[in-house]
Amino acid sequence: MSKLKFNAFDKLSLENIIDEDSEFIPLMSSEDEEEIHKEEIPSELAILPLRNSVLFPGVVIPITAGRDSSIQLIKDANKADKIIGVVAQKNEAIEDPLITDLHKIGTVARILKVLKMPDGNTTVILQGTKRFRVGSLIQKDPYIKTATSVFDEDRSAIAEKEFEAIIDSIREKSLQIIEINPSLPTEASFAIKNIESKTFLLNFISSNLDLKVVDKQVLLDEPNLKERALLTLKKLDIELQHLELKQDIQSKTRTDIDKQQREYYLHQQLKTIQEELGGVSYSEDLQDMRKAAKKKKWSKEVAEKFEKEIGRLQRMNPQVAEYSVQRNYLDLLLELPWDEYSKDRFDLKRAQRILDRDHSGMEKVKERIIEHLAVLKLKGDMKSPILCLYGPPGVGKTSLGRSIAEALGRQYIRMSLGGLRDESEIRGHRKTYIGAMPGRIIQGVKKAKTSNPVFILDEIDKMGKSHQGDPSSAMLEVLDPEQNTTFYDNYLEMGYDLSKVLFIATANNVWDVPWALRDRMELIQLSGYTLQEKVEIGGKHLLPKQLKEHGLTKKDLRVGKKQMELVIDSYTRESGVRGLDKRLSKLVRFAAKSIAMEEEYEPVLTNEKITKILGVSHLGRGKYERTDVAGVVTGLAWTQTGGDILYIEAIVSKGKGMTITGNLGAIMKESATIAMEYIKANAVAFGVNTKVLETYKVHIHVPEGATPKDGPSAGIAMLTSLVSVYTQRRVKANIAMTGEITLRGKVLPVGGIKEKILAAKRANIKELILCKENQKDISEIKPKYLRGLKFHYVTNMKEVIDIALLKQKVKNAVKFDIKK
């Protein structure tokens, strides 16, 4: 019997277990095998479960025992006859397998040696002898012991020439594999050549094949020796082909390669294997991307770009960082709705009903949307306008966009521009940057899944500048109907048609928008609501919404018109209705708390109950205060929250010159200076004693010094205040005014007329003095909102004084001391 130190093909080497002085482990001869074959299988065996290995007859393998039951089994068997049964587990993850967790065919094993390893584990060297069938369970603890039965093996083909040829082929292919594979030791080929027994050679190679446990178990379970040999030959043939293919690729790609080239080479190996196995040169996800591309309605230019980029992705190593960038880019191309549009609904009456249902007033906006729909219905196609809705906060600019989208039957996308300072947020980043992504315009279109959504650009006047660029400049292309047909996104790297997108920008102060951007948009002003409009909005929209959000119904809380007016008049001062919404929310919460705590309450709110819930009103300013003091005049001002009234106060004292206080801007101070100089130049016409002008100093003050004030619209109010204080004439009661003055005595028009009129109505002003050119602004306001107001339209300063000042002097008038 030939003797060689045992060496498996790779990981089963025992050189680290058996030192040079140890006994050699014999390779089994035919005589040894026949002797083992004649041995009887014990009627019962202790079973050693194997996690990740299969033991074949005649083969020697080392097993490291870790389970307590396995260690006990080895100790008991080593003291007795050294014979055990070895069976592979069906699932190697099971820690304490039962008999049902084991395969039915195992191998009788003889313990050759038991070694105590330095790490404390027990390693046992086993040699397989014969196959057996696992029978019924005899013992469960401390280890499994079962009955056994003979494994009927068909060895009839062992003397056939065909079987001998198969074994020769197995030996030959094994030697070829050892020769090709540099990871296998040369001793392996020496061992293969010296194995005499055909069946042991078959078992030896089956044990050392690089197969999964389940595949090795299939070889062990096969009762027909010839079939087992053919199956082993097939596995060897597959392994040999893989090795030859790898060697062929290595010969083609062998060069001085750096790390990146090496990764590319490994990918080429994978690609070639895919081609050989399935005839496919790209993965399934790339196939899916190509299928999706065929369904897209994109232009020839986009299709060519896609093919070029997917070809680049196909050649790229999936492990490199650029692969994910390229993949994300292709995903964007596929997800964008190229030439995909939602169908507009041309039912104009339905659109009008939706707009009227959601928003009171706003006639200009509604009319513009209906006009746009009408043209679309007649023409079938047109460039969408770029609308800019500007006005004070809370008047419904943003929510109007959702109603417009519903009326048109389009998708709704909102993009907040407040505080935006990075141009890349609009245009996107170039793909070469880490973390690059498309701009928010393209992202919004992708999210809408159509190329004609209603796109709200919220707070366009709040964009800023930084070292990262000016986003308002990037918006020039987006909001130009002549340019946005080919909007260029840095990430997309090609033009995208935005001409069918209905852009609606919103702003509080349109003058904060750069003029070039403002010029590209159609400006529509949304003025503040009148008291009647707020009552209607509160009753029809805000209160039902708050009741629904708090889980109540209309029966749980009712607010009458008079009570709604009280909430609006005493607890809010705004052009919009956000503050009203908050106050109604507090009333609804009171009802909700009363219901939840089962307290008695009256669903119909009275004025007294509202005062108790909301507290005492602290909004004193904004109401007209009649005074009998000369020099106090009521002016009208426009603020970002709507209109408001302000008081111009003037007082004289001994001295010379003029003092101006009240946190006023440069323009407002100029108005005071102009008014003073005009009075000096026309003192006689206004009934002002010139000696008073020379000997008395005047002090002009605008209350609420903490609030900055500026603008020319207080000019005529300052003029009236100065004439009143110098002449001590009484100012007409319940009158307010707004207008700019010039040194020639002209009164010029000002803006924000509707907001100022609303402020006047809130303050119970009865008469208003305006420039004659502002009369056209009054004609655009519904007559029902002007009831109770009297308008005086003037062209020069003398008309202002004649209307605003009475002939009689105030009580306790100042007596000017003008004696020399």
mmCIF file of N, CA and C in Angstrom, residues 29 209 250 252 295 373 431 435 440 569-570 586-587 607 653 805 808 814:
data_model
loop_
_atom_site.group_PDB
_atom_site.id
_atom_site.type_symbol
_atom_site.label_atom_id
_atom_site.label_comp_id
_atom_site.label_asym_id
_atom_site.label_seq_id
_atom_site.Cartn_x
_atom_site.Cartn_y
_atom_site.Cartn_z
ATOM 1 N N SER A 29 -6.010 1.687 -1.037
ATOM 2 C CA SER A 29 -5.823 0.836 -2.208
ATOM 3 C C SER A 29 -7.105 0.054 -2.473
ATOM 4 N N LEU A 209 -14.136 18.546 -4.508
ATOM 5 C CA LEU A 209 -14.712 19.486 -5.469
ATOM 6 C C LEU A 209 -15.213 20.734 -4.745
ATOM 7 N N GLN A 250 -7.159 36.178 -18.941
ATOM 8 C CA GLN A 250 -5.903 36.674 -18.392
ATOM 9 C C GLN A 250 -4.859 36.876 -19.485
ATOM 10 N N LYS A 252 -5.473 37.589 -22.555
ATOM 11 C CA LYS A 252 -5.880 38.705 -23.416
ATOM 12 C C LYS A 252 -5.668 40.051 -22.739
ATOM 13 N N LYS A 295 -40.468 52.923 -24.730
ATOM 14 C CA LYS A 295 -41.825 53.427 -24.510
ATOM 15 C C LYS A 295 -41.856 54.944 -24.372
ATOM 16 N N LEU A 373 -57.903 79.550 -20.479
ATOM 17 C CA LEU A 373 -58.612 78.321 -20.830
ATOM 18 C C LEU A 373 -59.390 78.485 -22.133
ATOM 19 N N LYS A 431 -22.670 66.933 -13.446
ATOM 20 C CA LYS A 431 -22.542 65.547 -12.993
ATOM 21 C C LYS A 431 -21.188 65.244 -12.382
ATOM 22 N N GLY A 435 -22.310 64.222 -5.254
ATOM 23 C CA GLY A 435 -23.658 64.518 -4.788
ATOM 24 C C GLY A 435 -24.448 65.389 -5.738
ATOM 25 N N ARG A 440 -34.275 72.193 -8.951
ATOM 26 C CA ARG A 440 -35.604 71.940 -8.398
ATOM 27 C C ARG A 440 -36.706 72.108 -9.439
ATOM 28 N N ASP A 569 -62.843 92.879 13.417
ATOM 29 C CA ASP A 569 -62.612 94.288 13.710
ATOM 30 C C ASP A 569 -61.781 94.499 14.967
ATOM 31 N N SER A 570 -61.983 93.652 15.982
ATOM 32 C CA SER A 570 -61.347 93.887 17.276
ATOM 33 C C SER A 570 -60.107 93.048 17.521
ATOM 34 N N LYS A 586 -59.102 79.325 17.776
ATOM 35 C CA LYS A 586 -59.203 79.389 19.232
ATOM 36 C C LYS A 586 -60.651 79.209 19.692
ATOM 37 N N LEU A 587 -61.598 79.785 18.941
ATOM 38 C CA LEU A 587 -63.008 79.607 19.283
ATOM 39 C C LEU A 587 -63.421 78.150 19.147
ATOM 40 N N ASN A 607 -71.319 88.149 21.570
ATOM 41 C CA ASN A 607 -70.182 89.065 21.650
ATOM 42 C C ASN A 607 -69.465 88.935 22.990
ATOM 43 N N SER A 653 -42.990 126.117 18.574
ATOM 44 C CA SER A 653 -42.382 126.667 19.792
ATOM 45 C C SER A 653 -41.449 127.789 19.375
ATOM 46 N N LEU A 805 -59.230 121.710 6.007
ATOM 47 C CA LEU A 805 -59.234 122.621 7.169
ATOM 48 C C LEU A 805 -60.518 123.443 7.206
ATOM 49 N N GLN A 808 -62.964 127.884 11.214
ATOM 50 C CA GLN A 808 -62.806 128.238 12.614
ATOM 51 C C GLN A 808 -61.539 127.643 13.203
ATOM 52 N N VAL A 814 -53.226 128.553 20.030
ATOM 53 C CA VAL A 814 -51.983 129.200 20.420
ATOM 54 C C VAL A 814 -52.008 130.651 19.930
#
